[in-house]
mmCIF file of C-alpha atoms and ligand atoms in Angstrom:
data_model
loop_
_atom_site.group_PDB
_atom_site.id
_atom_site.type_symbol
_atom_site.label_atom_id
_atom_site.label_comp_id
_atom_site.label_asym_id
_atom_site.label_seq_id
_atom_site.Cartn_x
_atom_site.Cartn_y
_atom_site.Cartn_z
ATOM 1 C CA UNK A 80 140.866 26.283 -22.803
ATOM 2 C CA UNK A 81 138.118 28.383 -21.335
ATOM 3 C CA UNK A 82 139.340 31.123 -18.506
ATOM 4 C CA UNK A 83 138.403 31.556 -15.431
ATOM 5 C CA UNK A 84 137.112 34.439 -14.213
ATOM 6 C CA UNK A 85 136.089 35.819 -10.240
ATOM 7 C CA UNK A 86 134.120 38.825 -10.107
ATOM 8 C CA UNK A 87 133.773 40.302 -6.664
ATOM 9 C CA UNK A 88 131.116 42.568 -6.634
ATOM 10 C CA UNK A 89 128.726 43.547 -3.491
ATOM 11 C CA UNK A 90 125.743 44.947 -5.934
ATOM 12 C CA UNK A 91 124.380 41.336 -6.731
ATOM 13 C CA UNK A 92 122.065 42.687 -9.614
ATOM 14 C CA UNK A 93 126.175 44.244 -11.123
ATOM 15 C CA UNK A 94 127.600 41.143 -10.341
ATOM 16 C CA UNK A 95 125.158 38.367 -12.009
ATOM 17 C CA UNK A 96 125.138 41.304 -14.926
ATOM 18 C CA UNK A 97 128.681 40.872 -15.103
ATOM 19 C CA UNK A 98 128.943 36.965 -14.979
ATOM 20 C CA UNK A 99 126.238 36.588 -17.386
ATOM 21 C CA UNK A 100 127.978 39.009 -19.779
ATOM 22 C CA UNK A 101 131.248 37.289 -19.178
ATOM 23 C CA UNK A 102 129.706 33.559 -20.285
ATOM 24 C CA UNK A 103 128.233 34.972 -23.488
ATOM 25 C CA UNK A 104 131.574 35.671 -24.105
ATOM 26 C CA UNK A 105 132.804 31.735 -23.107
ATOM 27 C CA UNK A 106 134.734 32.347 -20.084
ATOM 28 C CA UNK A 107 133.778 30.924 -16.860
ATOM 29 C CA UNK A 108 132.538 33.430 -14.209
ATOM 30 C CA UNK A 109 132.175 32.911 -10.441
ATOM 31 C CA UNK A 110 130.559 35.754 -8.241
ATOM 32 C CA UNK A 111 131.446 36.569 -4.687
ATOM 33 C CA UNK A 112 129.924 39.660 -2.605
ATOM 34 C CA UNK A 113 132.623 39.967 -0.432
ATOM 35 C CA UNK A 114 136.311 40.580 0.342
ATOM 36 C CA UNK A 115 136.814 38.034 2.005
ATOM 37 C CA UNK A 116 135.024 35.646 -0.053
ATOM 38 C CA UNK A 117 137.482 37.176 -2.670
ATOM 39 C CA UNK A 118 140.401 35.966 -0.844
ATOM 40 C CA UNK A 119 139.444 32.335 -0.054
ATOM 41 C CA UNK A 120 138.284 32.041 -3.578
ATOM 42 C CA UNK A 121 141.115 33.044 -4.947
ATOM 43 C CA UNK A 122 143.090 30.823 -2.697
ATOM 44 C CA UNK A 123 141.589 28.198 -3.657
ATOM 45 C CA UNK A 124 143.308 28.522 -7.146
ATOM 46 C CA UNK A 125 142.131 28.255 -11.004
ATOM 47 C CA UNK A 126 141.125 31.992 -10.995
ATOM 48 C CA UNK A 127 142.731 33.749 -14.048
ATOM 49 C CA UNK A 128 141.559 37.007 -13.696
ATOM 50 C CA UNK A 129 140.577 38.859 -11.073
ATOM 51 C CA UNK A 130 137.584 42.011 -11.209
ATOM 52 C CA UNK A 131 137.370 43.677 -8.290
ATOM 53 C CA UNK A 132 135.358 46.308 -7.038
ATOM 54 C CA UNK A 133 136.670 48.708 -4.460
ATOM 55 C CA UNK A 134 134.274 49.129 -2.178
ATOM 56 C CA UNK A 135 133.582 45.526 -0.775
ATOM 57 C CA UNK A 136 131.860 44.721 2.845
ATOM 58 C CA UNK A 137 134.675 43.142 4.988
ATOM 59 C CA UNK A 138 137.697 44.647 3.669
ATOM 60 C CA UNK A 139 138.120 46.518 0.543
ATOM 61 C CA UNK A 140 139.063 46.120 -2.676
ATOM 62 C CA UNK A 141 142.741 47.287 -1.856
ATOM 63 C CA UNK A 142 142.751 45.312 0.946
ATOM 64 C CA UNK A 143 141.897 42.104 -0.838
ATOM 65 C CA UNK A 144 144.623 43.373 -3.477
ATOM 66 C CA UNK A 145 147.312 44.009 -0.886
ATOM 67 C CA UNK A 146 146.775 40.438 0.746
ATOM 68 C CA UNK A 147 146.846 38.641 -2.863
ATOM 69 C CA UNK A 148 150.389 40.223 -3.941
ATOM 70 C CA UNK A 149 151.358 40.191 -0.414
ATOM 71 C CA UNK A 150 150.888 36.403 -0.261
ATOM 72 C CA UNK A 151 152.576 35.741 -3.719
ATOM 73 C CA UNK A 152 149.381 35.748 -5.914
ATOM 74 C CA UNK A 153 150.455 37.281 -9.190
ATOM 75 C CA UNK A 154 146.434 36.142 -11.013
ATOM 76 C CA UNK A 155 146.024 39.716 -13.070
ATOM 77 C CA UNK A 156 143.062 42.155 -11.180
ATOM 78 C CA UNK A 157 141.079 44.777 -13.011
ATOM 79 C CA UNK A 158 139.950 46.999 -10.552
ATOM 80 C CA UNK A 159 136.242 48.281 -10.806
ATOM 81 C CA UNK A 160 135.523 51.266 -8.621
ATOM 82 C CA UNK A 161 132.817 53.911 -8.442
ATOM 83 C CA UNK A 162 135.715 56.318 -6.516
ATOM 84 C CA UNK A 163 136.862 57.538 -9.851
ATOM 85 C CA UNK A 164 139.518 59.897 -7.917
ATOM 86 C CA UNK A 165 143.033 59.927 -9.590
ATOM 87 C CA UNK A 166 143.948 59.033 -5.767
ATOM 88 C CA UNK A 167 142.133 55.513 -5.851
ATOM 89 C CA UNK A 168 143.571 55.303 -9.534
ATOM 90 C CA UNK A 169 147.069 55.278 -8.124
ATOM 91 C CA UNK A 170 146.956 53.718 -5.334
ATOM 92 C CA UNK A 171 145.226 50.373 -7.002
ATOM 93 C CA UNK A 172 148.105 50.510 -9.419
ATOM 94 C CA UNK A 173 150.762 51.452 -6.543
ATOM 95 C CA UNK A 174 149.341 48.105 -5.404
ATOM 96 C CA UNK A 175 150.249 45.992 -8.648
ATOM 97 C CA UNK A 176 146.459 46.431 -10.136
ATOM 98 C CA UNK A 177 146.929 45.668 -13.634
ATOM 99 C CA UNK A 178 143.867 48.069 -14.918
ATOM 100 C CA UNK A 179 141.495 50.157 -13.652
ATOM 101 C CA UNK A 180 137.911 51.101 -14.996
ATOM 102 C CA UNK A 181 135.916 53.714 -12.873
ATOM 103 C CA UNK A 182 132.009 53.107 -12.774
ATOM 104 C CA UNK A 183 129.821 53.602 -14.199
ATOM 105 C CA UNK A 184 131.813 52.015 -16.975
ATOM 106 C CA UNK A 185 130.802 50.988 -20.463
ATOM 107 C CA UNK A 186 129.971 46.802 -20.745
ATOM 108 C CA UNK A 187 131.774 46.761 -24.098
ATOM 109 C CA UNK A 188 134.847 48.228 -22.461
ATOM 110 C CA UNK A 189 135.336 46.116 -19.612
ATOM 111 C CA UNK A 190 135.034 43.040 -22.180
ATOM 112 C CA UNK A 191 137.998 44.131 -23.905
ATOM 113 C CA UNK A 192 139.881 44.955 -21.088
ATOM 114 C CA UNK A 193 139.483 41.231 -19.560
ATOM 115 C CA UNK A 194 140.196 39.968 -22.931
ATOM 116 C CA UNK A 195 143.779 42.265 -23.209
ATOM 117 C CA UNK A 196 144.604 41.010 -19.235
ATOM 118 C CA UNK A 197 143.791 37.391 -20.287
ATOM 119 C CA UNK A 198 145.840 37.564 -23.890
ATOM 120 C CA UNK A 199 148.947 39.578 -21.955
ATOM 121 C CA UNK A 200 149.147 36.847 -19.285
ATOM 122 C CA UNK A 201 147.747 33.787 -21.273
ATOM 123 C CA UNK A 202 150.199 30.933 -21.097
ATOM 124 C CA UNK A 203 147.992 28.443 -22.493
ATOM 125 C CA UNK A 204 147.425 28.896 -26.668
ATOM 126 C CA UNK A 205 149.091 28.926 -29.592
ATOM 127 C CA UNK A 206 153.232 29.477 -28.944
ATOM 128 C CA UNK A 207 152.779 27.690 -26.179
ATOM 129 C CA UNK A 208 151.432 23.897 -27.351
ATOM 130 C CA UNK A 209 155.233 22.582 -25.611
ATOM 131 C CA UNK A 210 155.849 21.870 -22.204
ATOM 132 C CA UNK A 211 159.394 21.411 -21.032
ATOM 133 C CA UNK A 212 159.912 19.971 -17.345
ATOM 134 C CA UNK A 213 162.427 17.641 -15.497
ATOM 135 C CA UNK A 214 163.976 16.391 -19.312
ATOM 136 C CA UNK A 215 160.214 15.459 -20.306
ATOM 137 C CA UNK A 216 158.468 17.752 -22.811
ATOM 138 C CA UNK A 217 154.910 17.502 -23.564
ATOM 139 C CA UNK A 218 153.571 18.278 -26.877
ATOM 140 C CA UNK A 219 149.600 19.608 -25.896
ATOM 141 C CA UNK A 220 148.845 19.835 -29.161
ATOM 142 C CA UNK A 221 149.544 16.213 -30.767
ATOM 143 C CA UNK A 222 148.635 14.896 -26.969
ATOM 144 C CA UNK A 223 152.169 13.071 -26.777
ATOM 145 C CA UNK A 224 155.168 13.305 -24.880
ATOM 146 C CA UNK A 225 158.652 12.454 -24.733
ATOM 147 C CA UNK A 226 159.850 11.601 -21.290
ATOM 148 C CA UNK A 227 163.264 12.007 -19.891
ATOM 149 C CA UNK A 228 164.581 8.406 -20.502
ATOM 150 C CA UNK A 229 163.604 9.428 -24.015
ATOM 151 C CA UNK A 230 160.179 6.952 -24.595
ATOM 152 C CA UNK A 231 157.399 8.263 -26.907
ATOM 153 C CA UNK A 232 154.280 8.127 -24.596
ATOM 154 C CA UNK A 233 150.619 9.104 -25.834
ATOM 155 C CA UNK A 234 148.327 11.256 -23.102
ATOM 156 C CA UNK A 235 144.573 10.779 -22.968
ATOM 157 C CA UNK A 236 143.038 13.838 -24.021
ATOM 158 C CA UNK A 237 141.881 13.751 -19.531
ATOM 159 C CA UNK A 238 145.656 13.415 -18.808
ATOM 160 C CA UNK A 239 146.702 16.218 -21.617
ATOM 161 C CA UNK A 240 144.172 18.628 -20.292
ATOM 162 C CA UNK A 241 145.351 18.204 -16.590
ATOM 163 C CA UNK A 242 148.682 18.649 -17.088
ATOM 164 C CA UNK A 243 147.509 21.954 -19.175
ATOM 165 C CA UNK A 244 145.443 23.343 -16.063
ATOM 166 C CA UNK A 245 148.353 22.566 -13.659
ATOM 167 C CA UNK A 246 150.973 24.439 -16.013
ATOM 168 C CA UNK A 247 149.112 27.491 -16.677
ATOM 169 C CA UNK A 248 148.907 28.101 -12.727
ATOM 170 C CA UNK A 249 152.407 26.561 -12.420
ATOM 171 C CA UNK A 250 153.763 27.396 -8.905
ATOM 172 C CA UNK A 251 150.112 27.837 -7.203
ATOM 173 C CA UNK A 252 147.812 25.357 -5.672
ATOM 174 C CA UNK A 253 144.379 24.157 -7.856
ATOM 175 C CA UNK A 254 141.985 23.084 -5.752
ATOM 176 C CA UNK A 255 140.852 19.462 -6.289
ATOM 177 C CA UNK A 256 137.245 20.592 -6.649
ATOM 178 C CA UNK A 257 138.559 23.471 -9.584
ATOM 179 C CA UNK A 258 140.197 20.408 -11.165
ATOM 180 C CA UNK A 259 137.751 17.756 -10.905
ATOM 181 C CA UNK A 260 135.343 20.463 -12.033
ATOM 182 C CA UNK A 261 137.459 21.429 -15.043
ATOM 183 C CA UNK A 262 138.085 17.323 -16.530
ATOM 184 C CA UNK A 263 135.315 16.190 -15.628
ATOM 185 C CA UNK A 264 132.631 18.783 -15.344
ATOM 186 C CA UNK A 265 130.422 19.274 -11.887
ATOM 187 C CA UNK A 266 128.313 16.479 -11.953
ATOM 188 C CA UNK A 267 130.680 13.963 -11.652
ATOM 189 C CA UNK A 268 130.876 11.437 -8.543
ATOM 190 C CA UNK A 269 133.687 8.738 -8.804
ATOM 191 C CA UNK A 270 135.807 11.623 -10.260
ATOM 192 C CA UNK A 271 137.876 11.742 -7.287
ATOM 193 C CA UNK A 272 139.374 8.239 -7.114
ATOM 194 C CA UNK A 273 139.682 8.831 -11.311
ATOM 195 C CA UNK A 274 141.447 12.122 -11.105
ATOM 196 C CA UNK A 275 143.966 9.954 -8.592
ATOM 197 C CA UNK A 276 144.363 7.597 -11.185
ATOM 198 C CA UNK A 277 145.196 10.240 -13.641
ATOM 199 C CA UNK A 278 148.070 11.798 -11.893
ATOM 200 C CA UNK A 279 149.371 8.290 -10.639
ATOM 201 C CA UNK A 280 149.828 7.353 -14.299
ATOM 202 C CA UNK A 281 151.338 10.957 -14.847
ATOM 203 C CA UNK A 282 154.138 10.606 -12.239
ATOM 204 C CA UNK A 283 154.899 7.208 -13.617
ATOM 205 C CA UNK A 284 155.644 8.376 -16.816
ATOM 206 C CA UNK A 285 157.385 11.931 -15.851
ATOM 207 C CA UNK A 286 158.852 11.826 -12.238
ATOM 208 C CA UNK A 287 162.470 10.034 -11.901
ATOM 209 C CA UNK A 288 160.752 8.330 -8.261
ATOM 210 C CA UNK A 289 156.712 8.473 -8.909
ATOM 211 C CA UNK A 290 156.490 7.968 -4.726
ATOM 212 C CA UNK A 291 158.633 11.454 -4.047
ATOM 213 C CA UNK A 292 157.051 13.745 -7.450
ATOM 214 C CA UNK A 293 159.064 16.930 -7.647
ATOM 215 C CA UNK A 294 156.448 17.831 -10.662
ATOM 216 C CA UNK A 295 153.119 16.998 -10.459
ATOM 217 C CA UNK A 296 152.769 17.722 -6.334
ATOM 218 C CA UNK A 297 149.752 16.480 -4.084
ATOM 219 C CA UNK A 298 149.461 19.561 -1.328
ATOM 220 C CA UNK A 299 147.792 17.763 1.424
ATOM 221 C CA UNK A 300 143.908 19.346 2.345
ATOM 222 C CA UNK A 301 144.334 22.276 -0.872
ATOM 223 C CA UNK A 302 144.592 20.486 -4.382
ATOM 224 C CA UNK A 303 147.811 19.920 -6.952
ATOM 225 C CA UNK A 304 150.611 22.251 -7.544
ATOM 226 C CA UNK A 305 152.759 21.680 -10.610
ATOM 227 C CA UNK A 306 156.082 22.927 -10.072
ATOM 228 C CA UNK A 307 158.285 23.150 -13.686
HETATM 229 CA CA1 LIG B 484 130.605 48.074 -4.111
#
């Protein structure tokens, strides 16, 4: 499954470097210029990794990184700034920052830093082809599951990948756009109604009363939460 990757950057030239960079390498990169199009993007959901520069029109870098942790979001952030001061080192780790590259850094460098961040927190992959919720376990890599009354059920290779998606941000909201986006790709148009049909025919086979789903949850206005 390709990651998802925000890069919030005010130097546009940097920042369309940086996605371009990151797509050669098959992740998917989105670009905002500010920090507080960081924060609505990354409430939005489906980021998996964070790169954030420090100093960012709006609020800062350690701004944006003290509202994500503060409300809960736990997506890993590699901190870019030109301030290479041991000061700004510390306090972008003091504020949960899970790496730190001063600019003008080397493009090779940062690639293998977002590739250790994305391995270390990677839930989907190999190891992790099960998925155990509510009695049902879900086998991602055969695209079958076993539900909780103990029926062998095949997924369709939309349903597999949704459930996939959900789990891997398990506890946070995915925007219905991120997911629509990520089954279906963008150009879609009845993929709304379809993507309803999708997780109807989920909770039917996986939640004990499909009308009250304790899994696979509908958060009214933001997207779909899967709790485990
Ligand atoms: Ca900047």
């Amino acid at each position: 499954m390709s990651r998802w990757i925000l890069v919030a950057e005010d130097e546009p030239a940097l920042g369309e470097m940086l996605c371009d960079n990151l797509a050669l390498e098959s992740y998917h990169a989105e670009h905002v210029l500010t920090g507080p199009q960081a924060l609505e993007r990354m409430a939005r959901g489906g980021i998996d990794l964070l790169i954030l520069d420090v100093m960012l029109p709006g609020c800062d870098g350690f701004e944006v990184l003290r509202q994500l942790r503060g409300r809960g979001d736990h997506t890993p952030v590699l901190i870019l700034s030109a301030r290479s001061a041991d000061r700004d080192r510390i306090r972008g780790l003091e504020l949960q920052a899970d790496d730190y590259l001063p600019k003008p850094f080397n493009l090779r460098e940062l690639l293998l830093r977002v590739d250790n961040l994305l391995r270390r927190s990677a839930p989907p992959g190999p190891g992790t082809d099960l998925l155990d919720f509510g009695g049902n376990r879900v086998d991602f890599r055969t695209m079958r599951a076993r539900t909780r009354t103990g029926e062998d059920v095949e997924l369709t290779a939309t349903e597999t990948k949704l459930l996939k998606l959900l789990a891997a941000h398990r506890g946070t909201v995915v925007s219905r756009k991120i997911v629509v986006e990520h089954l279906f790709g963008s150009q879609a148009a009845l993929t709304v109604r379809t993507l309803d049909n999708v997780v109807l025919r989920l909770r039917k086979l996986f939640e004990p009363d499909p009308t009250a789903p304790r899994h696979l949850l509908t958060v009214r206005g933001l997207g779909l939460r899967f709790d485990g």
